[in-house]
C-alpha atoms as an extended CHARMM CRD file, in Angstrom:
* protein
*
       269  EXT
         1         1  MET       CA           -125.6990000000       45.9540000000       86.6320000000  PROA      1               0.0000000000
         2         2  MET       CA           -125.7890000000       43.7530000000       89.4430000000  PROA      2               0.0000000000
         3         3  GLY       CA           -128.7330000000       41.4530000000       90.0770000000  PROA      3               0.0000000000
         4         4  GLY       CA           -129.1680000000       43.1970000000       93.6940000000  PROA      4               0.0000000000
         5         5  HSD       CA           -129.2560000000       46.6360000000       92.2820000000  PROA      5               0.0000000000
         6         6  HSD       CA           -131.9320000000       45.7090000000       89.3300000000  PROA      6               0.0000000000
         7         7  ALA       CA           -133.7080000000       44.7590000000       92.2750000000  PROA      7               0.0000000000
         8         8  ALA       CA           -133.5960000000       48.1400000000       94.5380000000  PROA      8               0.0000000000
         9         9  SER       CA           -133.7700000000       49.5120000000       91.7700000000  PROA      9               0.0000000000
        10        10  GLY       CA           -137.5220000000       47.8110000000       90.0630000000  PROA      10              0.0000000000
        11        11  ALA       CA           -138.7020000000       48.2910000000       93.9220000000  PROA      11              0.0000000000
        12        12  ALA       CA           -137.8650000000       51.9170000000       93.6590000000  PROA      12              0.0000000000
        13        13  ALA       CA           -139.4700000000       52.5550000000       90.1000000000  PROA      13              0.0000000000
        14        14  TRP       CA           -142.2880000000       51.2960000000       91.6150000000  PROA      14              0.0000000000
        15        15  ILE       CA           -142.3040000000       54.1380000000       95.0690000000  PROA      15              0.0000000000
        16        16  ALA       CA           -142.3040000000       56.7040000000       93.0670000000  PROA      16              0.0000000000
        17        17  VAL       CA           -144.9900000000       55.6570000000       90.3580000000  PROA      17              0.0000000000
        18        18  ALA       CA           -147.4040000000       53.9860000000       93.2160000000  PROA      18              0.0000000000
        19        19  SER       CA           -147.0080000000       55.7260000000       96.1090000000  PROA      19              0.0000000000
        20        20  THR       CA           -148.5540000000       59.2420000000       96.7250000000  PROA      20              0.0000000000
        21        21  GLY       CA           -146.0400000000       60.5160000000       99.3820000000  PROA      21              0.0000000000
        22        22  PRO       CA           -143.6160000000       62.3850000000       99.0490000000  PROA      22              0.0000000000
        23        23  TYR       CA           -141.1000000000       62.3780000000       96.6530000000  PROA      23              0.0000000000
        24        24  ALA       CA           -142.6480000000       60.2610000000       94.6880000000  PROA      24              0.0000000000
        25        25  LEU       CA           -144.4510000000       60.5540000000       91.0300000000  PROA      25              0.0000000000
        26        26  GLY       CA           -148.3980000000       59.4940000000       91.9280000000  PROA      26              0.0000000000
        27        27  TRP       CA           -148.8650000000       58.1820000000       88.7270000000  PROA      27              0.0000000000
        28        28  TYR       CA           -150.5590000000       54.7160000000       89.6000000000  PROA      28              0.0000000000
        29        29  PRO       CA           -151.7830000000       55.5820000000       93.2600000000  PROA      29              0.0000000000
        30        30  LEU       CA           -152.9180000000       52.8970000000       94.6420000000  PROA      30              0.0000000000
        31        31  ASP       CA           -153.1730000000       51.7950000000       98.7220000000  PROA      31              0.0000000000
        32        32  SER       CA           -150.5200000000       50.4350000000      101.2130000000  PROA      32              0.0000000000
        33        33  THR       CA           -150.5080000000       47.5030000000      100.4280000000  PROA      33              0.0000000000
        34        34  GLY       CA           -150.6100000000       47.4330000000       96.7070000000  PROA      34              0.0000000000
        35        35  ILE       CA           -147.6920000000       49.8880000000       96.9550000000  PROA      35              0.0000000000
        36        36  LEU       CA           -146.0310000000       46.8480000000       99.5390000000  PROA      36              0.0000000000
        37        37  ILE       CA           -146.7590000000       44.0290000000       97.1240000000  PROA      37              0.0000000000
        38        38  GLY       CA           -146.2110000000       45.5610000000       94.0260000000  PROA      38              0.0000000000
        39        39  ALA       CA           -142.6540000000       46.9070000000       95.3820000000  PROA      39              0.0000000000
        40        40  LEU       CA           -141.3490000000       43.7110000000       96.0810000000  PROA      40              0.0000000000
        41        41  THR       CA           -142.7170000000       42.2790000000       93.2440000000  PROA      41              0.0000000000
        42        42  THR       CA           -141.1340000000       44.6350000000       91.0970000000  PROA      42              0.0000000000
        43        43  ALA       CA           -137.7430000000       44.1690000000       92.4400000000  PROA      43              0.0000000000
        44        44  GLY       CA           -138.2330000000       40.4290000000       90.5840000000  PROA      44              0.0000000000
        45        45  THR       CA           -139.7580000000       41.8510000000       87.8360000000  PROA      45              0.0000000000
        46        46  ALA       CA           -136.3020000000       44.0240000000       87.6690000000  PROA      46              0.0000000000
        47        47  LEU       CA           -134.2030000000       39.9610000000       87.8640000000  PROA      47              0.0000000000
        48        48  VAL       CA           -136.5540000000       38.4490000000       85.0180000000  PROA      48              0.0000000000
        49        49  CYS       CA           -134.7410000000       39.4250000000       82.3950000000  PROA      49              0.0000000000
        50        50  ASP       CA           -131.2260000000       37.4910000000       83.3920000000  PROA      50              0.0000000000
        51        51  TRP       CA           -133.0990000000       34.6870000000       83.4980000000  PROA      51              0.0000000000
        52        52  ASP       CA           -132.3120000000       33.4110000000       80.0950000000  PROA      52              0.0000000000
        53        53  HSD       CA           -128.9250000000       31.4580000000       81.6170000000  PROA      53              0.0000000000
        54        54  ARG       CA           -129.7680000000       28.1000000000       83.2370000000  PROA      54              0.0000000000
        55        55  SER       CA           -126.7590000000       28.7930000000       85.3760000000  PROA      55              0.0000000000
        56        56  SER       CA           -127.5080000000       32.0870000000       86.7010000000  PROA      56              0.0000000000
        57        57  THR       CA           -128.6370000000       33.2010000000       90.5770000000  PROA      57              0.0000000000
        58        58  ILE       CA           -132.1340000000       33.3020000000       89.6810000000  PROA      58              0.0000000000
        59        59  ALA       CA           -132.3170000000       29.8880000000       88.0510000000  PROA      59              0.0000000000
        60        60  HSD       CA           -131.6330000000       28.8220000000       91.5340000000  PROA      60              0.0000000000
        61        61  SER       CA           -133.3950000000       30.5110000000       93.1990000000  PROA      61              0.0000000000
        62        62  LEU       CA           -137.0460000000       27.8800000000       93.2160000000  PROA      62              0.0000000000
        63        63  PRO       CA           -135.1530000000       24.6210000000       92.5660000000  PROA      63              0.0000000000
        64        64  PRO       CA           -136.2470000000       22.6690000000       89.8750000000  PROA      64              0.0000000000
        65        65  LEU       CA           -138.5410000000       24.1710000000       88.1880000000  PROA      65              0.0000000000
        66        66  SER       CA           -136.8420000000       27.6180000000       88.3740000000  PROA      66              0.0000000000
        67        67  ARG       CA           -133.8560000000       26.2210000000       86.4460000000  PROA      67              0.0000000000
        68        68  LEU       CA           -135.9790000000       24.2610000000       83.5130000000  PROA      68              0.0000000000
        69        69  ILE       CA           -137.4560000000       27.6900000000       83.0300000000  PROA      69              0.0000000000
        70        70  ALA       CA           -133.9480000000       29.1980000000       82.3940000000  PROA      70              0.0000000000
        71        71  VAL       CA           -133.3970000000       26.5620000000       79.6080000000  PROA      71              0.0000000000
        72        72  GLY       CA           -136.9000000000       27.5130000000       78.1740000000  PROA      72              0.0000000000
        73        73  ILE       CA           -135.9930000000       31.1640000000       78.0510000000  PROA      73              0.0000000000
        74        74  GLU       CA           -132.4720000000       31.0490000000       77.1180000000  PROA      74              0.0000000000
        75        75  LYS       CA           -133.3020000000       28.7410000000       74.4340000000  PROA      75              0.0000000000
        76        76  ALA       CA           -136.3990000000       30.9110000000       73.1140000000  PROA      76              0.0000000000
        77        77  SER       CA           -134.3100000000       33.8280000000       73.3400000000  PROA      77              0.0000000000
        78        78  GLY       CA           -131.2810000000       32.8320000000       71.3480000000  PROA      78              0.0000000000
        79        79  GLY       CA           -128.7180000000       33.2470000000       74.8910000000  PROA      79              0.0000000000
        80        80  HSD       CA           -127.5470000000       35.2050000000       77.8410000000  PROA      80              0.0000000000
        81        81  ARG       CA           -128.2930000000       39.3220000000       76.8780000000  PROA      81              0.0000000000
        82        82  GLN       CA           -130.5580000000       38.7280000000       73.9880000000  PROA      82              0.0000000000
        83        83  GLY       CA           -133.8860000000       38.7950000000       73.5830000000  PROA      83              0.0000000000
        84        84  THR       CA           -135.2620000000       39.3750000000       77.3780000000  PROA      84              0.0000000000
        85        85  HSD       CA           -133.4030000000       42.4860000000       76.6700000000  PROA      85              0.0000000000
        86        86  SER       CA           -135.2920000000       43.4840000000       73.3080000000  PROA      86              0.0000000000
        87        87  VAL       CA           -138.7390000000       45.5000000000       73.1210000000  PROA      87              0.0000000000
        88        88  LEU       CA           -139.9120000000       42.3110000000       71.8090000000  PROA      88              0.0000000000
        89        89  GLY       CA           -138.7370000000       40.4850000000       75.3370000000  PROA      89              0.0000000000
        90        90  ALA       CA           -140.1880000000       42.8980000000       77.0210000000  PROA      90              0.0000000000
        91        91  ALA       CA           -143.8760000000       42.8950000000       75.4600000000  PROA      91              0.0000000000
        92        92  ALA       CA           -143.6220000000       38.9040000000       76.3120000000  PROA      92              0.0000000000
        93        93  PHE       CA           -143.2340000000       39.1160000000       79.5720000000  PROA      93              0.0000000000
        94        94  VAL       CA           -145.8380000000       42.1340000000       80.5210000000  PROA      94              0.0000000000
        95        95  LEU       CA           -148.0220000000       39.8560000000       78.3070000000  PROA      95              0.0000000000
        96        96  LEU       CA           -147.5780000000       36.9750000000       80.5220000000  PROA      96              0.0000000000
        97        97  ALA       CA           -148.7360000000       39.1340000000       84.1740000000  PROA      97              0.0000000000
        98        98  GLY       CA           -151.5240000000       40.3610000000       82.1580000000  PROA      98              0.0000000000
        99        99  MET       CA           -152.3360000000       36.9440000000       81.9750000000  PROA      99              0.0000000000
       100       100  ALA       CA           -151.7330000000       35.8860000000       85.0470000000  PROA      100             0.0000000000
       101       101  ALA       CA           -153.3310000000       38.5990000000       86.3330000000  PROA      101             0.0000000000
       102       102  GLN       CA           -156.8000000000       37.3020000000       84.8560000000  PROA      102             0.0000000000
       103       103  PHE       CA           -156.7670000000       33.5740000000       86.4220000000  PROA      103             0.0000000000
       104       104  GLN       CA           -158.6000000000       33.8010000000       89.5630000000  PROA      104             0.0000000000
       105       105  LEU       CA           -160.9110000000       30.7100000000       91.5040000000  PROA      105             0.0000000000
       106       106  ASP       CA           -163.8980000000       30.9400000000       93.4930000000  PROA      106             0.0000000000
       107       107  THR       CA           -163.1190000000       29.1290000000       96.2880000000  PROA      107             0.0000000000
       108       108  PRO       CA           -165.7310000000       29.2520000000      100.0590000000  PROA      108             0.0000000000
       109       109  VAL       CA           -163.6550000000       32.3710000000      101.3770000000  PROA      109             0.0000000000
       110       110  GLY       CA           -164.4140000000       34.3050000000       98.3590000000  PROA      110             0.0000000000
       111       111  ARG       CA           -162.0220000000       34.4270000000       94.5310000000  PROA      111             0.0000000000
       112       112  LEU       CA           -158.7040000000       34.4430000000       95.1850000000  PROA      112             0.0000000000
       113       113  SER       CA           -156.0320000000       35.5190000000       92.8000000000  PROA      113             0.0000000000
       114       114  VAL       CA           -154.5570000000       32.3600000000       92.2300000000  PROA      114             0.0000000000
       115       115  GLY       CA           -151.8880000000       33.1130000000       88.5550000000  PROA      115             0.0000000000
       116       116  ALA       CA           -150.5160000000       37.0320000000       90.7270000000  PROA      116             0.0000000000
       117       117  GLY       CA           -150.1970000000       34.5610000000       93.7320000000  PROA      117             0.0000000000
       118       118  LEU       CA           -148.6450000000       32.6290000000       92.0850000000  PROA      118             0.0000000000
       119       119  LEU       CA           -146.6360000000       34.7520000000       89.7410000000  PROA      119             0.0000000000
       120       120  CYS       CA           -145.6860000000       37.0400000000       93.2900000000  PROA      120             0.0000000000
       121       121  MET       CA           -144.5390000000       34.0550000000       94.7720000000  PROA      121             0.0000000000
       122       122  PHE       CA           -142.0980000000       33.4400000000       92.4220000000  PROA      122             0.0000000000
       123       123  MET       CA           -140.8400000000       37.5670000000       91.3580000000  PROA      123             0.0000000000
       124       124  ILE       CA           -140.5380000000       38.2510000000       95.8450000000  PROA      124             0.0000000000
       125       125  ASN       CA           -137.9580000000       35.0770000000       95.6140000000  PROA      125             0.0000000000
       126       126  LEU       CA           -135.8920000000       36.1740000000       93.1970000000  PROA      126             0.0000000000
       127       127  ALA       CA           -135.2300000000       39.2670000000       94.6020000000  PROA      127             0.0000000000
       128       128  ALA       CA           -134.3420000000       37.7560000000       97.4580000000  PROA      128             0.0000000000
       129       129  LYS       CA           -132.8230000000       35.8030000000       95.9620000000  PROA      129             0.0000000000
       130       130  ALA       CA           -130.4340000000       38.4240000000       94.7260000000  PROA      130             0.0000000000
       131       131  LEU       CA           -130.3410000000       40.0580000000       97.3880000000  PROA      131             0.0000000000
       132       132  LYS       CA           -128.3360000000       37.2330000000       99.1730000000  PROA      132             0.0000000000
       133       133  LEU       CA           -130.8540000000       37.1720000000      101.9000000000  PROA      133             0.0000000000
       134       134  PHE       CA           -131.3910000000       32.8970000000      101.4920000000  PROA      134             0.0000000000
       135       135  PRO       CA           -128.4670000000       30.4480000000      101.5420000000  PROA      135             0.0000000000
       136       136  GLU       CA           -126.4700000000       29.8710000000       98.9550000000  PROA      136             0.0000000000
       137       137  HSD       CA           -126.6810000000       26.5150000000       98.8680000000  PROA      137             0.0000000000
       138       138  GLY       CA           -130.4030000000       24.2110000000       99.0050000000  PROA      138             0.0000000000
       139       139  TRP       CA           -133.2120000000       25.2350000000       98.3160000000  PROA      139             0.0000000000
       140       140  LEU       CA           -135.9690000000       24.5150000000      101.4120000000  PROA      140             0.0000000000
       141       141  ALA       CA           -135.4630000000       28.0460000000      102.8840000000  PROA      141             0.0000000000
       142       142  ASN       CA           -136.1580000000       29.1840000000       99.1590000000  PROA      142             0.0000000000
       143       143  TRP       CA           -139.5420000000       27.3000000000       99.0090000000  PROA      143             0.0000000000
       144       144  VAL       CA           -140.8440000000       27.6520000000      101.9830000000  PROA      144             0.0000000000
       145       145  PHE       CA           -140.3740000000       31.3050000000      101.8140000000  PROA      145             0.0000000000
       146       146  ALA       CA           -141.8850000000       31.2120000000       98.7280000000  PROA      146             0.0000000000
       147       147  LEU       CA           -145.5280000000       29.3190000000       99.3210000000  PROA      147             0.0000000000
       148       148  ALA       CA           -146.0860000000       31.1380000000      102.8160000000  PROA      148             0.0000000000
       149       149  THR       CA           -145.2360000000       34.3690000000      100.7220000000  PROA      149             0.0000000000
       150       150  ALA       CA           -148.0150000000       33.3060000000       98.0410000000  PROA      150             0.0000000000
       151       151  GLY       CA           -150.4040000000       32.7830000000      100.7880000000  PROA      151             0.0000000000
       152       152  LEU       CA           -150.5810000000       35.9420000000      102.2190000000  PROA      152             0.0000000000
       153       153  VAL       CA           -150.2800000000       38.0860000000       98.7280000000  PROA      153             0.0000000000
       154       154  THR       CA           -153.1760000000       35.5090000000       97.4410000000  PROA      154             0.0000000000
       155       155  TRP       CA           -155.1520000000       36.0870000000      100.5810000000  PROA      155             0.0000000000
       156       156  PHE       CA           -154.3500000000       39.8270000000      101.4830000000  PROA      156             0.0000000000
       157       157  ALA       CA           -153.6450000000       41.4390000000       98.1440000000  PROA      157             0.0000000000
       158       158  PRO       CA           -155.8950000000       44.0280000000       96.2940000000  PROA      158             0.0000000000
       159       159  GLN       CA           -158.6780000000       43.3030000000       95.0160000000  PROA      159             0.0000000000
       160       160  GLN       CA           -157.6790000000       44.5560000000       91.2080000000  PROA      160             0.0000000000
       161       161  TRP       CA           -154.7460000000       43.2300000000       90.1050000000  PROA      161             0.0000000000
       162       162  ALA       CA           -154.1840000000       45.0910000000       86.7660000000  PROA      162             0.0000000000
       163       163  TRP       CA           -151.0170000000       47.0500000000       88.0130000000  PROA      163             0.0000000000
       164       164  LEU       CA           -149.8660000000       43.8870000000       87.9280000000  PROA      164             0.0000000000
       165       165  PRO       CA           -148.7880000000       43.8990000000       84.4160000000  PROA      165             0.0000000000
       166       166  LEU       CA           -147.5130000000       47.3300000000       84.6460000000  PROA      166             0.0000000000
       167       167  SER       CA           -145.1480000000       46.3650000000       87.3990000000  PROA      167             0.0000000000
       168       168  MET       CA           -143.6970000000       43.9150000000       85.4450000000  PROA      168             0.0000000000
       169       169  LEU       CA           -143.2730000000       46.0760000000       82.3050000000  PROA      169             0.0000000000
       170       170  THR       CA           -141.6220000000       48.7070000000       85.1780000000  PROA      170             0.0000000000
       171       171  GLY       CA           -139.0660000000       46.0090000000       86.3080000000  PROA      171             0.0000000000
       172       172  VAL       CA           -138.3470000000       44.6060000000       82.8500000000  PROA      172             0.0000000000
       173       173  VAL       CA           -138.0090000000       48.6470000000       81.6370000000  PROA      173             0.0000000000
       174       174  VAL       CA           -135.7050000000       49.8930000000       84.6350000000  PROA      174             0.0000000000
       175       175  HSD       CA           -133.4460000000       46.2840000000       84.2260000000  PROA      175             0.0000000000
       176       176  ILE       CA           -132.8740000000       47.6700000000       80.1040000000  PROA      176             0.0000000000
       177       177  VAL       CA           -132.4350000000       50.8790000000       80.7800000000  PROA      177             0.0000000000
       178       178  GLY       CA           -129.6890000000       49.5530000000       84.4080000000  PROA      178             0.0000000000
       179       179  ASP       CA           -128.0980000000       47.2450000000       81.7260000000  PROA      179             0.0000000000
       180       180  LEU       CA           -128.6380000000       49.9260000000       78.6210000000  PROA      180             0.0000000000
       181       181  VAL       CA           -126.1120000000       52.4840000000       80.6900000000  PROA      181             0.0000000000
       182       182  THR       CA           -123.1130000000       49.4200000000       81.1360000000  PROA      182             0.0000000000
       183       183  VAL       CA           -120.3420000000       48.6430000000       78.7280000000  PROA      183             0.0000000000
       184       184  GLY       CA           -122.2920000000       45.6290000000       77.4010000000  PROA      184             0.0000000000
       185       185  GLY       CA           -125.2360000000       47.0680000000       75.8020000000  PROA      185             0.0000000000
       186       186  VAL       CA           -128.7240000000       45.5900000000       75.2870000000  PROA      186             0.0000000000
       187       187  PRO       CA           -130.0170000000       43.9610000000       71.2650000000  PROA      187             0.0000000000
       188       188  LEU       CA           -133.1300000000       46.6640000000       72.1090000000  PROA      188             0.0000000000
       189       189  LEU       CA           -134.0950000000       45.4320000000       68.8930000000  PROA      189             0.0000000000
       190       190  TRP       CA           -134.0040000000       41.7550000000       68.7000000000  PROA      190             0.0000000000
       191       191  PRO       CA           -134.4080000000       39.9270000000       66.1680000000  PROA      191             0.0000000000
       192       192  ILE       CA           -133.4560000000       42.2030000000       63.8910000000  PROA      192             0.0000000000
       193       193  VAL       CA           -129.9870000000       43.3550000000       64.4680000000  PROA      193             0.0000000000
       194       194  ILE       CA           -128.0680000000       45.5980000000       62.7510000000  PROA      194             0.0000000000
       195       195  LYS       CA           -124.6300000000       46.3140000000       62.8730000000  PROA      195             0.0000000000
       196       196  PRO       CA           -122.2560000000       48.9870000000       62.5290000000  PROA      196             0.0000000000
       197       197  PRO       CA           -120.4100000000       49.7450000000       59.2670000000  PROA      197             0.0000000000
       198       198  LYS       CA           -116.6460000000       49.3470000000       59.9060000000  PROA      198             0.0000000000
       199       199  PHE       CA           -114.7130000000       52.8820000000       59.8770000000  PROA      199             0.0000000000
       200       200  TRP       CA           -117.7750000000       52.9670000000       63.1220000000  PROA      200             0.0000000000
       201       201  ARG       CA           -115.9950000000       51.2310000000       64.7700000000  PROA      201             0.0000000000
       202       202  LYS       CA           -112.8130000000       53.0980000000       64.6140000000  PROA      202             0.0000000000
       203       203  LEU       CA           -114.2980000000       56.0130000000       66.1060000000  PROA      203             0.0000000000
       204       204  PRO       CA           -113.4540000000       57.4520000000       69.1880000000  PROA      204             0.0000000000
       205       205  LEU       CA           -115.9520000000       57.1300000000       71.7300000000  PROA      205             0.0000000000
       206       206  VAL       CA           -118.4920000000       56.5580000000       69.8740000000  PROA      206             0.0000000000
       207       207  SER       CA           -117.7590000000       53.9460000000       68.7830000000  PROA      207             0.0000000000
       208       208  GLY       CA           -119.0210000000       52.3260000000       72.1400000000  PROA      208             0.0000000000
       209       209  ILE       CA           -122.6930000000       53.3490000000       71.9320000000  PROA      209             0.0000000000
       210       210  TRP       CA           -123.0740000000       51.5490000000       69.0480000000  PROA      210             0.0000000000
       211       211  LYS       CA           -121.8600000000       48.4740000000       69.3800000000  PROA      211             0.0000000000
       212       212  ALA       CA           -119.4350000000       45.5230000000       66.9250000000  PROA      212             0.0000000000
       213       213  ASN       CA           -122.4270000000       43.2580000000       67.5110000000  PROA      213             0.0000000000
       214       214  GLY       CA           -125.4970000000       45.1630000000       67.3760000000  PROA      214             0.0000000000
       215       215  ALA       CA           -126.6420000000       46.0440000000       70.4760000000  PROA      215             0.0000000000
       216       216  LEU       CA           -126.8040000000       49.6280000000       71.5080000000  PROA      216             0.0000000000
       217       217  SER       CA           -125.0590000000       51.3780000000       75.1730000000  PROA      217             0.0000000000
       218       218  ILE       CA           -124.5620000000       54.7300000000       77.2580000000  PROA      218             0.0000000000
       219       219  PRO       CA           -122.0610000000       53.4980000000       79.1660000000  PROA      219             0.0000000000
       220       220  LEU       CA           -122.4100000000       56.0310000000       82.1130000000  PROA      220             0.0000000000
       221       221  LEU       CA           -121.4800000000       53.3080000000       84.9580000000  PROA      221             0.0000000000
       222       222  GLY       CA           -119.2470000000       52.0300000000       82.8240000000  PROA      222             0.0000000000
       223       223  LYS       CA           -118.7870000000       48.2150000000       84.0760000000  PROA      223             0.0000000000
       224       224  ALA       CA           -121.2490000000       46.1660000000       85.9460000000  PROA      224             0.0000000000
       225       225  GLY       CA           -120.6910000000       46.2930000000       89.5130000000  PROA      225             0.0000000000
       226       226  SER       CA           -118.5840000000       49.3590000000       89.1330000000  PROA      226             0.0000000000
       227       227  ARG       CA           -117.4970000000       52.1060000000       92.0340000000  PROA      227             0.0000000000
       228       228  ARG       CA           -120.5910000000       54.5690000000       90.0500000000  PROA      228             0.0000000000
       229       229  GLU       CA           -123.1140000000       51.8780000000       90.0060000000  PROA      229             0.0000000000
       230       230  TRP       CA           -122.2290000000       51.2680000000       93.8730000000  PROA      230             0.0000000000
       231       231  LEU       CA           -122.9020000000       55.1880000000       94.4150000000  PROA      231             0.0000000000
       232       232  LEU       CA           -125.4050000000       55.9100000000       92.7080000000  PROA      232             0.0000000000
       233       233  LEU       CA           -127.6730000000       52.9250000000       94.3280000000  PROA      233             0.0000000000
       234       234  ILE       CA           -127.4800000000       54.1440000000       97.6810000000  PROA      234             0.0000000000
       235       235  PRO       CA           -130.0970000000       56.3780000000       97.5080000000  PROA      235             0.0000000000
       236       236  VAL       CA           -132.0070000000       54.3780000000       95.1690000000  PROA      236             0.0000000000
       237       237  SER       CA           -131.4520000000       52.0470000000       98.0590000000  PROA      237             0.0000000000
       238       238  GLY       CA           -132.4930000000       54.4740000000      100.3200000000  PROA      238             0.0000000000
       239       239  TYR       CA           -135.5390000000       55.6060000000       99.0800000000  PROA      239             0.0000000000
       240       240  ALA       CA           -136.7990000000       52.1700000000       98.2390000000  PROA      240             0.0000000000
       241       241  MET       CA           -136.6780000000       51.0360000000      101.6790000000  PROA      241             0.0000000000
       242       242  VAL       CA           -138.1040000000       54.4030000000      103.3250000000  PROA      242             0.0000000000
       243       243  GLY       CA           -141.0320000000       53.9740000000      100.7520000000  PROA      243             0.0000000000
       244       244  ILE       CA           -141.2690000000       49.5590000000      101.4310000000  PROA      244             0.0000000000
       245       245  CYS       CA           -141.5740000000       50.4110000000      105.2740000000  PROA      245             0.0000000000
       246       246  ALA       CA           -144.2030000000       53.5950000000      105.0650000000  PROA      246             0.0000000000
       247       247  ALA       CA           -146.3200000000       50.7850000000      103.2860000000  PROA      247             0.0000000000
       248       248  ALA       CA           -145.6000000000       48.3510000000      105.4120000000  PROA      248             0.0000000000
       249       249  TRP       CA           -146.5490000000       50.5740000000      108.4880000000  PROA      249             0.0000000000
       250       250  GLY       CA           -149.2870000000       51.8590000000      106.2670000000  PROA      250             0.0000000000
       251       251  MET       CA           -150.8860000000       48.6390000000      105.6030000000  PROA      251             0.0000000000
       252       252  ALA       CA           -150.4010000000       46.8930000000      109.2490000000  PROA      252             0.0000000000
       253       253  LYS       CA           -152.9390000000       49.7120000000      110.5650000000  PROA      253             0.0000000000
       254       254  THR       CA           -155.5780000000       48.7740000000      107.7510000000  PROA      254             0.0000000000
       255       255  HSD       CA           -154.8980000000       45.0680000000      108.8280000000  PROA      255             0.0000000000
       256       256  TRP       CA           -154.3530000000       44.6320000000      112.4640000000  PROA      256             0.0000000000
       257       257  PRO       CA           -157.9060000000       45.9170000000      114.0850000000  PROA      257             0.0000000000
       258       258  ALA       CA           -159.1030000000       42.5240000000      111.4500000000  PROA      258             0.0000000000
       259       259  VAL       CA           -156.4020000000       40.4030000000      112.4150000000  PROA      259             0.0000000000
       260       260  MET       CA           -156.5450000000       40.6990000000      116.2350000000  PROA      260             0.0000000000
       261       261  ALA       CA           -160.3140000000       40.6450000000      115.8920000000  PROA      261             0.0000000000
       262       262  ALA       CA           -159.6930000000       36.9160000000      114.5930000000  PROA      262             0.0000000000
       263       263  PHE       CA           -157.4630000000       36.2040000000      117.0610000000  PROA      263             0.0000000000
       264       264  ALA       CA           -160.1010000000       37.0840000000      119.7980000000  PROA      264             0.0000000000
       265       265  ASP       CA           -162.6300000000       35.0190000000      118.3480000000  PROA      265             0.0000000000
       266       266  PHE       CA           -159.8680000000       32.2910000000      118.0070000000  PROA      266             0.0000000000
       267       267  ALA       CA           -159.0410000000       31.8860000000      121.2860000000  PROA      267             0.0000000000
       268       268  GLY       CA           -163.0810000000       32.3900000000      122.4950000000  PROA      268             0.0000000000
       269       269  ARG       CA           -163.7180000000       29.4400000000      121.7560000000  PROA      269             0.0000000000
């Protein structure tokens, strides 16, 4: 599945999980701030599985730091579409998110969720890069957006960051499922590789499900970027956009009075 489609799928999945509005599951209900920031973050966590290639779009999202991370992940995971697309890889990403959620600092203005802010900075920036909101070349716009996002997330995010590991889990699962339903498949049991017997490889239809390299595939969407994939992602992207806009409106109504009061106090000085 293409990067932008992974991001849209992640955002839509978070809207379904965290929103209590119409056509949502509401399994983990949050306020508008949690829904909005969580949707943008999950759009990014739905891309981290592809952070295993030093030449990928994600590796160039926040250069040079993002590329260094990509090199490390590539070496640790055995290359592109290996360890990061497995059950073990998903568990490692969720553990990372849980650790980040615990890193907080007490400051004169209160306790700030610095770890969560930095992780969300990366994830939201990944989504923005995959959705081609930044120029293909250059890095200044990337970093300006990232730092602004980190500040806003750290300041305005909900006090409880218990949803951050769930955001990571949601995004990674959505990514793995998205690649599972394409012809490339995923190595779910990595580092265990179980290859099919020779007779299986000669069977029509089913040979593409259990592939010669041990990967599993249910190729409902065909190749990545296929027409079927585009047709599926049109309503999925629309659902995500409606949910994000509704959450942004709710967040604005919640924080607007405080913003105006702060502005009036500053102007009065």
